[in-house]
Amino acid sequence: GDSVTQMEGPVTLSEEAFLTINCTYTATGYPSLFWYVQYPGEGLQLLLKATKADDKGSNKGFEATYRKETTSFHLEKGSVQVSDSAVYFCALSDSYNNNDMRFGAGTRLTVKP
Amino acid sequence: DAGVIQSPRHEVTEMGQEVTLRCKPISGHDYLFWYRQTMMRGLELLIYFNNNVPIDDSGMPEDRFSAKMPNASFSTLKIQPSEPRDSAVYFCASSTGVNTEAFFGQGTRLTVV
């Protein structure tokens, strides 16, 4: 079945450092890919998405490119801030698999001043 | 729209009691998902509905768990009898399907003592 594998955390960075969180997927069809963010005590919020190969999703300085050849959707940010500290989830939704939303295990990011 | 609404936000109950969690999806969304989040297992998909019909309940841990969606604007997740290991945050999410993002509620933090 469809699945998402993402880099295990926790990840600790200093402010203004470069961030990469790796995400790879397996899917039956042609899924849409997502990154969600969860701040402490809150639900998951959509951060960015990409619906087809080579699409780049971006939001709040975060970017991820849908790479079909490597089945990857790595999250990047050039300069992280303390306020980016949260748990990040990679996810997919596959219309060939009844559109259920599958999530990775989550990666906890802590940014220190 | 107010977004996905879950109630209660917090629930503390004694082992053996029945617990009912409630969810109101975003109007017009055809898909509804129930997730459970714990430190040990991360975010797990329990069950999801399409047009009020359960599509996949393979994530429901055991017969003590049941979910219903009597109409397009309401769903319940019931645990009977509850056990301490059921303690977790339970999220409801909804989407329009077709490779679109899911919108999450704030979650219900369940503690079974």
PDB file of C-alpha atoms in Angstrom:
ATOM      1  CA  GLY A   1       0.000   0.000   0.000  1.00  0.00           C
ATOM      2  CA  ASP A   2       0.892   3.657  -0.104  1.00  0.00           C
ATOM      3  CA  SER A   3       3.372   4.887   2.474  1.00  0.00           C
ATOM      4  CA  VAL A   4       5.554   7.814   3.448  1.00  0.00           C
ATOM      5  CA  THR A   5       8.991   7.629   5.027  1.00  0.00           C
ATOM      6  CA  GLN A   6      10.566  10.709   6.468  1.00  0.00           C
ATOM      7  CA  MET A   7      13.774  11.553   8.215  1.00  0.00           C
ATOM      8  CA  GLU A   8      13.750  10.703  11.880  1.00  0.00           C
ATOM      9  CA  GLY A   9      14.316  13.443  14.346  1.00  0.00           C
ATOM     10  CA  PRO A  10      14.706  15.257  16.432  1.00  0.00           C
ATOM     11  CA  VAL A  11      16.537  17.921  14.473  1.00  0.00           C
ATOM     12  CA  THR A  12      18.176  20.795  16.338  1.00  0.00           C
ATOM     13  CA  LEU A  13      19.497  23.794  14.460  1.00  0.00           C
ATOM     14  CA  SER A  14      20.748  27.256  15.251  1.00  0.00           C
ATOM     15  CA  GLU A  15      18.828  30.240  13.986  1.00  0.00           C
ATOM     16  CA  GLU A  16      19.567  31.087  10.335  1.00  0.00           C
ATOM     17  CA  ALA A  17      20.833  27.579   9.582  1.00  0.00           C
ATOM     18  CA  PHE A  18      19.761  25.663   6.472  1.00  0.00           C
ATOM     19  CA  LEU A  19      17.074  23.029   6.942  1.00  0.00           C
ATOM     20  CA  THR A  20      16.446  19.817   5.021  1.00  0.00           C
ATOM     21  CA  ILE A  21      13.959  17.184   6.095  1.00  0.00           C
ATOM     22  CA  ASN A  22      13.943  14.183   3.778  1.00  0.00           C
ATOM     23  CA  CYS A  23      10.747  12.502   2.648  1.00  0.00           C
ATOM     24  CA  THR A  24      10.252   9.588   0.252  1.00  0.00           C
ATOM     25  CA  TYR A  25       7.052   7.852  -0.724  1.00  0.00           C
ATOM     26  CA  THR A  26       5.594   4.766  -2.345  1.00  0.00           C
ATOM     27  CA  ALA A  27       2.276   5.013  -4.122  1.00  0.00           C
ATOM     28  CA  THR A  28       0.107   3.041  -6.498  1.00  0.00           C
ATOM     29  CA  GLY A  29      -0.921   5.950  -8.660  1.00  0.00           C
ATOM     30  CA  TYR A  30      -0.006   9.591  -8.996  1.00  0.00           C
ATOM     31  CA  PRO A  31      -0.374  11.089  -5.562  1.00  0.00           C
ATOM     32  CA  SER A  32      -0.446  14.636  -4.381  1.00  0.00           C
ATOM     33  CA  LEU A  33       2.217  15.382  -1.798  1.00  0.00           C
ATOM     34  CA  PHE A  34       2.006  17.606   1.256  1.00  0.00           C
ATOM     35  CA  TRP A  35       3.974  18.982   4.140  1.00  0.00           C
ATOM     36  CA  TYR A  36       2.069  19.717   7.319  1.00  0.00           C
ATOM     37  CA  VAL A  37       3.302  21.498  10.420  1.00  0.00           C
ATOM     38  CA  GLN A  38       2.119  20.978  13.987  1.00  0.00           C
ATOM     39  CA  TYR A  39       2.869  23.565  16.646  1.00  0.00           C
ATOM     40  CA  PRO A  40       2.676  22.531  20.307  1.00  0.00           C
ATOM     41  CA  GLY A  41      -0.875  21.857  21.470  1.00  0.00           C
ATOM     42  CA  GLU A  42      -2.387  22.392  18.051  1.00  0.00           C
ATOM     43  CA  GLY A  43      -3.692  20.374  15.143  1.00  0.00           C
ATOM     44  CA  LEU A  44      -1.857  19.890  11.875  1.00  0.00           C
ATOM     45  CA  GLN A  45      -1.800  22.775   9.412  1.00  0.00           C
ATOM     46  CA  LEU A  46      -0.998  22.539   5.733  1.00  0.00           C
ATOM     47  CA  LEU A  47       2.394  24.113   5.015  1.00  0.00           C
ATOM     48  CA  LEU A  48       2.707  23.437   1.288  1.00  0.00           C
ATOM     49  CA  LYS A  49       1.718  20.986  -1.398  1.00  0.00           C
ATOM     50  CA  ALA A  50       2.504  19.762  -4.909  1.00  0.00           C
ATOM     51  CA  THR A  51       0.100  17.888  -7.122  1.00  0.00           C
ATOM     52  CA  LYS A  52       2.264  16.601  -9.972  1.00  0.00           C
ATOM     53  CA  ALA A  53       5.826  15.765 -10.866  1.00  0.00           C
ATOM     54  CA  ASP A  54       8.307  18.671 -10.906  1.00  0.00           C
ATOM     55  CA  ASP A  55       5.871  20.967  -9.113  1.00  0.00           C
ATOM     56  CA  LYS A  56       7.404  23.050  -6.368  1.00  0.00           C
ATOM     57  CA  GLY A  57       5.352  23.909  -3.328  1.00  0.00           C
ATOM     58  CA  SER A  58       6.387  26.908  -1.264  1.00  0.00           C
ATOM     59  CA  ASN A  59       5.164  28.842   1.744  1.00  0.00           C
ATOM     60  CA  LYS A  60       6.729  30.949   4.511  1.00  0.00           C
ATOM     61  CA  GLY A  61      10.210  30.380   3.077  1.00  0.00           C
ATOM     62  CA  PHE A  62       9.798  26.612   2.960  1.00  0.00           C
ATOM     63  CA  GLU A  63      10.045  24.751  -0.337  1.00  0.00           C
ATOM     64  CA  ALA A  64       9.663  21.191  -1.569  1.00  0.00           C
ATOM     65  CA  THR A  65       9.862  19.790  -5.101  1.00  0.00           C
ATOM     66  CA  TYR A  66       7.905  16.743  -6.261  1.00  0.00           C
ATOM     67  CA  ARG A  67      10.528  14.388  -7.690  1.00  0.00           C
ATOM     68  CA  LYS A  68       8.884  11.441  -9.353  1.00  0.00           C
ATOM     69  CA  GLU A  69      12.167   9.849 -10.476  1.00  0.00           C
ATOM     70  CA  THR A  70      13.398   9.595  -6.908  1.00  0.00           C
ATOM     71  CA  THR A  71       9.909   9.425  -5.307  1.00  0.00           C
ATOM     72  CA  SER A  72      10.912  12.217  -2.975  1.00  0.00           C
ATOM     73  CA  PHE A  73       9.518  15.456  -1.582  1.00  0.00           C
ATOM     74  CA  HIS A  74      12.225  16.902   0.642  1.00  0.00           C
ATOM     75  CA  LEU A  75      11.437  19.990   2.702  1.00  0.00           C
ATOM     76  CA  GLU A  76      13.966  22.841   2.692  1.00  0.00           C
ATOM     77  CA  LYS A  77      14.344  26.288   4.166  1.00  0.00           C
ATOM     78  CA  GLY A  78      17.331  28.499   3.693  1.00  0.00           C
ATOM     79  CA  SER A  79      17.315  30.240   7.046  1.00  0.00           C
ATOM     80  CA  VAL A  80      15.272  28.884   9.943  1.00  0.00           C
ATOM     81  CA  GLN A  81      13.882  30.946  12.793  1.00  0.00           C
ATOM     82  CA  VAL A  82      13.062  30.067  16.380  1.00  0.00           C
ATOM     83  CA  SER A  83       9.380  30.316  15.453  1.00  0.00           C
ATOM     84  CA  ASP A  84       9.834  27.407  13.002  1.00  0.00           C
ATOM     85  CA  SER A  85      10.220  25.018  15.921  1.00  0.00           C
ATOM     86  CA  ALA A  86       7.475  22.442  15.428  1.00  0.00           C
ATOM     87  CA  VAL A  87       6.817  18.914  14.189  1.00  0.00           C
ATOM     88  CA  TYR A  88       6.763  18.508  10.411  1.00  0.00           C
ATOM     89  CA  PHE A  89       4.838  15.766   8.643  1.00  0.00           C
ATOM     90  CA  CYS A  90       5.166  14.612   5.060  1.00  0.00           C
ATOM     91  CA  ALA A  91       1.960  13.174   3.600  1.00  0.00           C
ATOM     92  CA  LEU A  92       0.394  11.895   0.408  1.00  0.00           C
ATOM     93  CA  SER A  93      -3.079  11.511  -1.008  1.00  0.00           C
ATOM     94  CA  ASP A  94      -3.543   9.036  -3.810  1.00  0.00           C
ATOM     95  CA  SER A  95      -6.637   8.974  -5.976  1.00  0.00           C
ATOM     96  CA  TYR A  96      -5.777   5.403  -6.964  1.00  0.00           C
ATOM     97  CA  ASN A  97      -6.071   4.430  -3.328  1.00  0.00           C
ATOM     98  CA  ASN A  98      -9.407   6.003  -2.476  1.00  0.00           C
ATOM     99  CA  ASN A  99      -7.860   9.349  -1.547  1.00  0.00           C
ATOM    100  CA  ASP A 100      -6.938   8.412   1.986  1.00  0.00           C
ATOM    101  CA  MET A 101      -4.282  10.674   3.463  1.00  0.00           C
ATOM    102  CA  ARG A 102      -1.125   8.876   4.651  1.00  0.00           C
ATOM    103  CA  PHE A 103       1.409  10.564   6.920  1.00  0.00           C
ATOM    104  CA  GLY A 104       5.031  10.037   7.759  1.00  0.00           C
ATOM    105  CA  ALA A 105       6.145   9.650  11.361  1.00  0.00           C
ATOM    106  CA  GLY A 106       6.877  13.337  11.789  1.00  0.00           C
ATOM    107  CA  THR A 107      10.155  15.149  12.410  1.00  0.00           C
ATOM    108  CA  ARG A 108      10.531  17.401  15.422  1.00  0.00           C
ATOM    109  CA  LEU A 109      12.527  20.541  14.678  1.00  0.00           C
ATOM    110  CA  THR A 110      13.971  22.740  17.405  1.00  0.00           C
ATOM    111  CA  VAL A 111      15.626  26.007  16.449  1.00  0.00           C
ATOM    112  CA  LYS A 112      17.837  27.626  19.046  1.00  0.00           C
ATOM    113  CA  PRO A 113      18.613  31.343  19.137  1.00  0.00           C
TER     114      PRO A 113
ATOM    115  CA  ASP B   1     -16.457  28.379   7.565  1.00  0.00           C
ATOM    116  CA  ALA B   2     -15.308  27.655  11.119  1.00  0.00           C
ATOM    117  CA  GLY B   3     -13.137  24.744  10.078  1.00  0.00           C
ATOM    118  CA  VAL B   4     -13.280  21.232  11.461  1.00  0.00           C
ATOM    119  CA  ILE B   5     -14.777  21.277  14.934  1.00  0.00           C
ATOM    120  CA  GLN B   6     -14.032  18.608  17.485  1.00  0.00           C
ATOM    121  CA  SER B   7     -15.448  18.133  20.938  1.00  0.00           C
ATOM    122  CA  PRO B   8     -14.551  17.850  23.671  1.00  0.00           C
ATOM    123  CA  ARG B   9     -11.046  19.359  23.602  1.00  0.00           C
ATOM    124  CA  HIS B  10     -10.047  17.386  26.662  1.00  0.00           C
ATOM    125  CA  GLU B  11     -11.538  14.259  28.185  1.00  0.00           C
ATOM    126  CA  VAL B  12     -10.476  12.464  31.316  1.00  0.00           C
ATOM    127  CA  THR B  13     -12.250   9.228  32.092  1.00  0.00           C
ATOM    128  CA  GLU B  14     -11.844   6.144  34.188  1.00  0.00           C
ATOM    129  CA  MET B  15     -10.871   2.814  32.740  1.00  0.00           C
ATOM    130  CA  GLY B  16     -13.906   0.834  31.634  1.00  0.00           C
ATOM    131  CA  GLN B  17     -16.040   3.871  30.829  1.00  0.00           C
ATOM    132  CA  GLU B  18     -17.453   4.648  27.423  1.00  0.00           C
ATOM    133  CA  VAL B  19     -15.952   7.604  25.610  1.00  0.00           C
ATOM    134  CA  THR B  20     -17.475   9.394  22.636  1.00  0.00           C
ATOM    135  CA  LEU B  21     -15.541  11.880  20.547  1.00  0.00           C
ATOM    136  CA  ARG B  22     -17.340  14.149  18.128  1.00  0.00           C
ATOM    137  CA  CYS B  23     -16.461  15.835  14.885  1.00  0.00           C
ATOM    138  CA  LYS B  24     -18.122  18.300  12.563  1.00  0.00           C
ATOM    139  CA  PRO B  25     -16.355  18.447   9.205  1.00  0.00           C
ATOM    140  CA  ILE B  26     -16.143  21.441   6.923  1.00  0.00           C
ATOM    141  CA  SER B  27     -19.332  21.826   4.933  1.00  0.00           C
ATOM    142  CA  GLY B  28     -19.018  20.371   1.455  1.00  0.00           C
ATOM    143  CA  HIS B  29     -16.159  18.050   2.291  1.00  0.00           C
ATOM    144  CA  ASP B  30     -16.898  14.489   1.225  1.00  0.00           C
ATOM    145  CA  TYR B  31     -14.087  12.801   3.109  1.00  0.00           C
ATOM    146  CA  LEU B  32     -13.694  12.504   6.850  1.00  0.00           C
ATOM    147  CA  PHE B  33     -10.704  10.969   8.623  1.00  0.00           C
ATOM    148  CA  TRP B  34     -10.068   9.932  12.217  1.00  0.00           C
ATOM    149  CA  TYR B  35      -6.452   9.843  13.405  1.00  0.00           C
ATOM    150  CA  ARG B  36      -4.802   8.982  16.687  1.00  0.00           C
ATOM    151  CA  GLN B  37      -1.527  10.572  17.736  1.00  0.00           C
ATOM    152  CA  THR B  38       0.804   9.209  20.409  1.00  0.00           C
ATOM    153  CA  MET B  39       4.464   9.692  21.144  1.00  0.00           C
ATOM    154  CA  MET B  40       5.175   6.024  20.529  1.00  0.00           C
ATOM    155  CA  ARG B  41       3.294   5.470  17.286  1.00  0.00           C
ATOM    156  CA  GLY B  42       3.014   8.939  15.805  1.00  0.00           C
ATOM    157  CA  LEU B  43      -0.034   9.781  13.690  1.00  0.00           C
ATOM    158  CA  GLU B  44      -2.155   6.736  12.823  1.00  0.00           C
ATOM    159  CA  LEU B  45      -5.111   6.669  10.466  1.00  0.00           C
ATOM    160  CA  LEU B  46      -7.940   4.852  12.234  1.00  0.00           C
ATOM    161  CA  ILE B  47     -10.785   5.060   9.743  1.00  0.00           C
ATOM    162  CA  TYR B  48     -12.071   7.257   6.977  1.00  0.00           C
ATOM    163  CA  PHE B  49     -15.411   7.911   5.341  1.00  0.00           C
ATOM    164  CA  ASN B  50     -16.447   8.998   1.873  1.00  0.00           C
ATOM    165  CA  ASN B  51     -19.951  10.418   1.565  1.00  0.00           C
ATOM    166  CA  ASN B  52     -20.764   9.075   5.049  1.00  0.00           C
ATOM    167  CA  VAL B  53     -19.726   5.524   4.126  1.00  0.00           C
ATOM    168  CA  PRO B  54     -16.759   3.911   5.900  1.00  0.00           C
ATOM    169  CA  ILE B  55     -14.141   3.088   3.277  1.00  0.00           C
ATOM    170  CA  ASP B  56     -11.237   1.718   5.290  1.00  0.00           C
ATOM    171  CA  ASP B  57     -11.337   0.846   8.974  1.00  0.00           C
ATOM    172  CA  SER B  58      -8.239  -1.318   8.978  1.00  0.00           C
ATOM    173  CA  GLY B  59      -6.530   1.114  11.325  1.00  0.00           C
ATOM    174  CA  MET B  60      -9.091   0.694  14.080  1.00  0.00           C
ATOM    175  CA  PRO B  61      -7.102  -1.020  16.831  1.00  0.00           C
ATOM    176  CA  GLU B  62      -9.771  -3.428  18.073  1.00  0.00           C
ATOM    177  CA  ASP B  63     -13.461  -4.026  18.522  1.00  0.00           C
ATOM    178  CA  ARG B  64     -13.636  -1.596  21.403  1.00  0.00           C
ATOM    179  CA  PHE B  65     -13.375   1.176  18.826  1.00  0.00           C
ATOM    180  CA  SER B  66     -16.256   2.116  16.564  1.00  0.00           C
ATOM    181  CA  ALA B  67     -16.995   5.101  14.332  1.00  0.00           C
ATOM    182  CA  LYS B  68     -20.132   6.362  12.712  1.00  0.00           C
ATOM    183  CA  MET B  69     -21.109   9.098  10.330  1.00  0.00           C
ATOM    184  CA  PRO B  70     -24.901   9.390  10.391  1.00  0.00           C
ATOM    185  CA  ASN B  71     -24.904  12.425   8.115  1.00  0.00           C
ATOM    186  CA  ALA B  72     -22.556  14.692   6.203  1.00  0.00           C
ATOM    187  CA  SER B  73     -22.063  17.098   9.084  1.00  0.00           C
ATOM    188  CA  PHE B  74     -21.361  14.806  12.012  1.00  0.00           C
ATOM    189  CA  SER B  75     -19.190  11.873  12.994  1.00  0.00           C
ATOM    190  CA  THR B  76     -18.425  10.079  16.239  1.00  0.00           C
ATOM    191  CA  LEU B  77     -15.616   7.864  17.428  1.00  0.00           C
ATOM    192  CA  LYS B  78     -16.569   5.683  20.361  1.00  0.00           C
ATOM    193  CA  ILE B  79     -14.380   3.633  22.677  1.00  0.00           C
ATOM    194  CA  GLN B  80     -16.157   1.108  24.882  1.00  0.00           C
ATOM    195  CA  PRO B  81     -14.743   0.101  27.283  1.00  0.00           C
ATOM    196  CA  SER B  82     -11.834   2.515  27.455  1.00  0.00           C
ATOM    197  CA  GLU B  83      -8.381   1.472  28.640  1.00  0.00           C
ATOM    198  CA  PRO B  84      -5.347   3.504  29.777  1.00  0.00           C
ATOM    199  CA  ARG B  85      -3.484   2.618  26.571  1.00  0.00           C
ATOM    200  CA  ASP B  86      -6.153   4.502  24.621  1.00  0.00           C
ATOM    201  CA  SER B  87      -4.798   7.746  26.030  1.00  0.00           C
ATOM    202  CA  ALA B  88      -3.807   9.886  23.054  1.00  0.00           C
ATOM    203  CA  VAL B  89      -4.789  12.900  21.021  1.00  0.00           C
ATOM    204  CA  TYR B  90      -7.508  12.068  18.522  1.00  0.00           C
ATOM    205  CA  PHE B  91      -7.797  14.202  15.420  1.00  0.00           C
ATOM    206  CA  CYS B  92     -10.586  14.507  12.939  1.00  0.00           C
ATOM    207  CA  ALA B  93      -9.886  15.856   9.452  1.00  0.00           C
ATOM    208  CA  SER B  94     -11.928  16.464   6.329  1.00  0.00           C
ATOM    209  CA  SER B  95     -11.216  17.036   2.676  1.00  0.00           C
ATOM    210  CA  THR B  96     -12.869  17.254  -0.711  1.00  0.00           C
ATOM    211  CA  GLY B  97     -10.794  14.277  -1.860  1.00  0.00           C
ATOM    212  CA  VAL B  98      -9.274  14.026  -5.303  1.00  0.00           C
ATOM    213  CA  ASN B  99      -5.717  14.592  -4.109  1.00  0.00           C
ATOM    214  CA  THR B 100      -6.531  17.619  -1.985  1.00  0.00           C
ATOM    215  CA  GLU B 101      -5.294  18.592   1.423  1.00  0.00           C
ATOM    216  CA  ALA B 102      -6.989  17.536   4.622  1.00  0.00           C
ATOM    217  CA  PHE B 103      -8.082  20.150   7.144  1.00  0.00           C
ATOM    218  CA  PHE B 104      -7.599  19.163  10.755  1.00  0.00           C
ATOM    219  CA  GLY B 105      -9.530  19.930  13.880  1.00  0.00           C
ATOM    220  CA  GLN B 106      -7.815  20.978  17.089  1.00  0.00           C
ATOM    221  CA  GLY B 107      -7.943  17.460  18.427  1.00  0.00           C
ATOM    222  CA  THR B 108      -9.328  15.797  21.544  1.00  0.00           C
ATOM    223  CA  ARG B 109      -6.829  14.912  24.222  1.00  0.00           C
ATOM    224  CA  LEU B 110      -8.084  11.738  25.882  1.00  0.00           C
ATOM    225  CA  THR B 111      -6.713  10.534  29.185  1.00  0.00           C
ATOM    226  CA  VAL B 112      -7.919   7.232  30.577  1.00  0.00           C
ATOM    227  CA  VAL B 113      -6.940   6.675  34.199  1.00  0.00           C
TER     228      VAL B 113
END
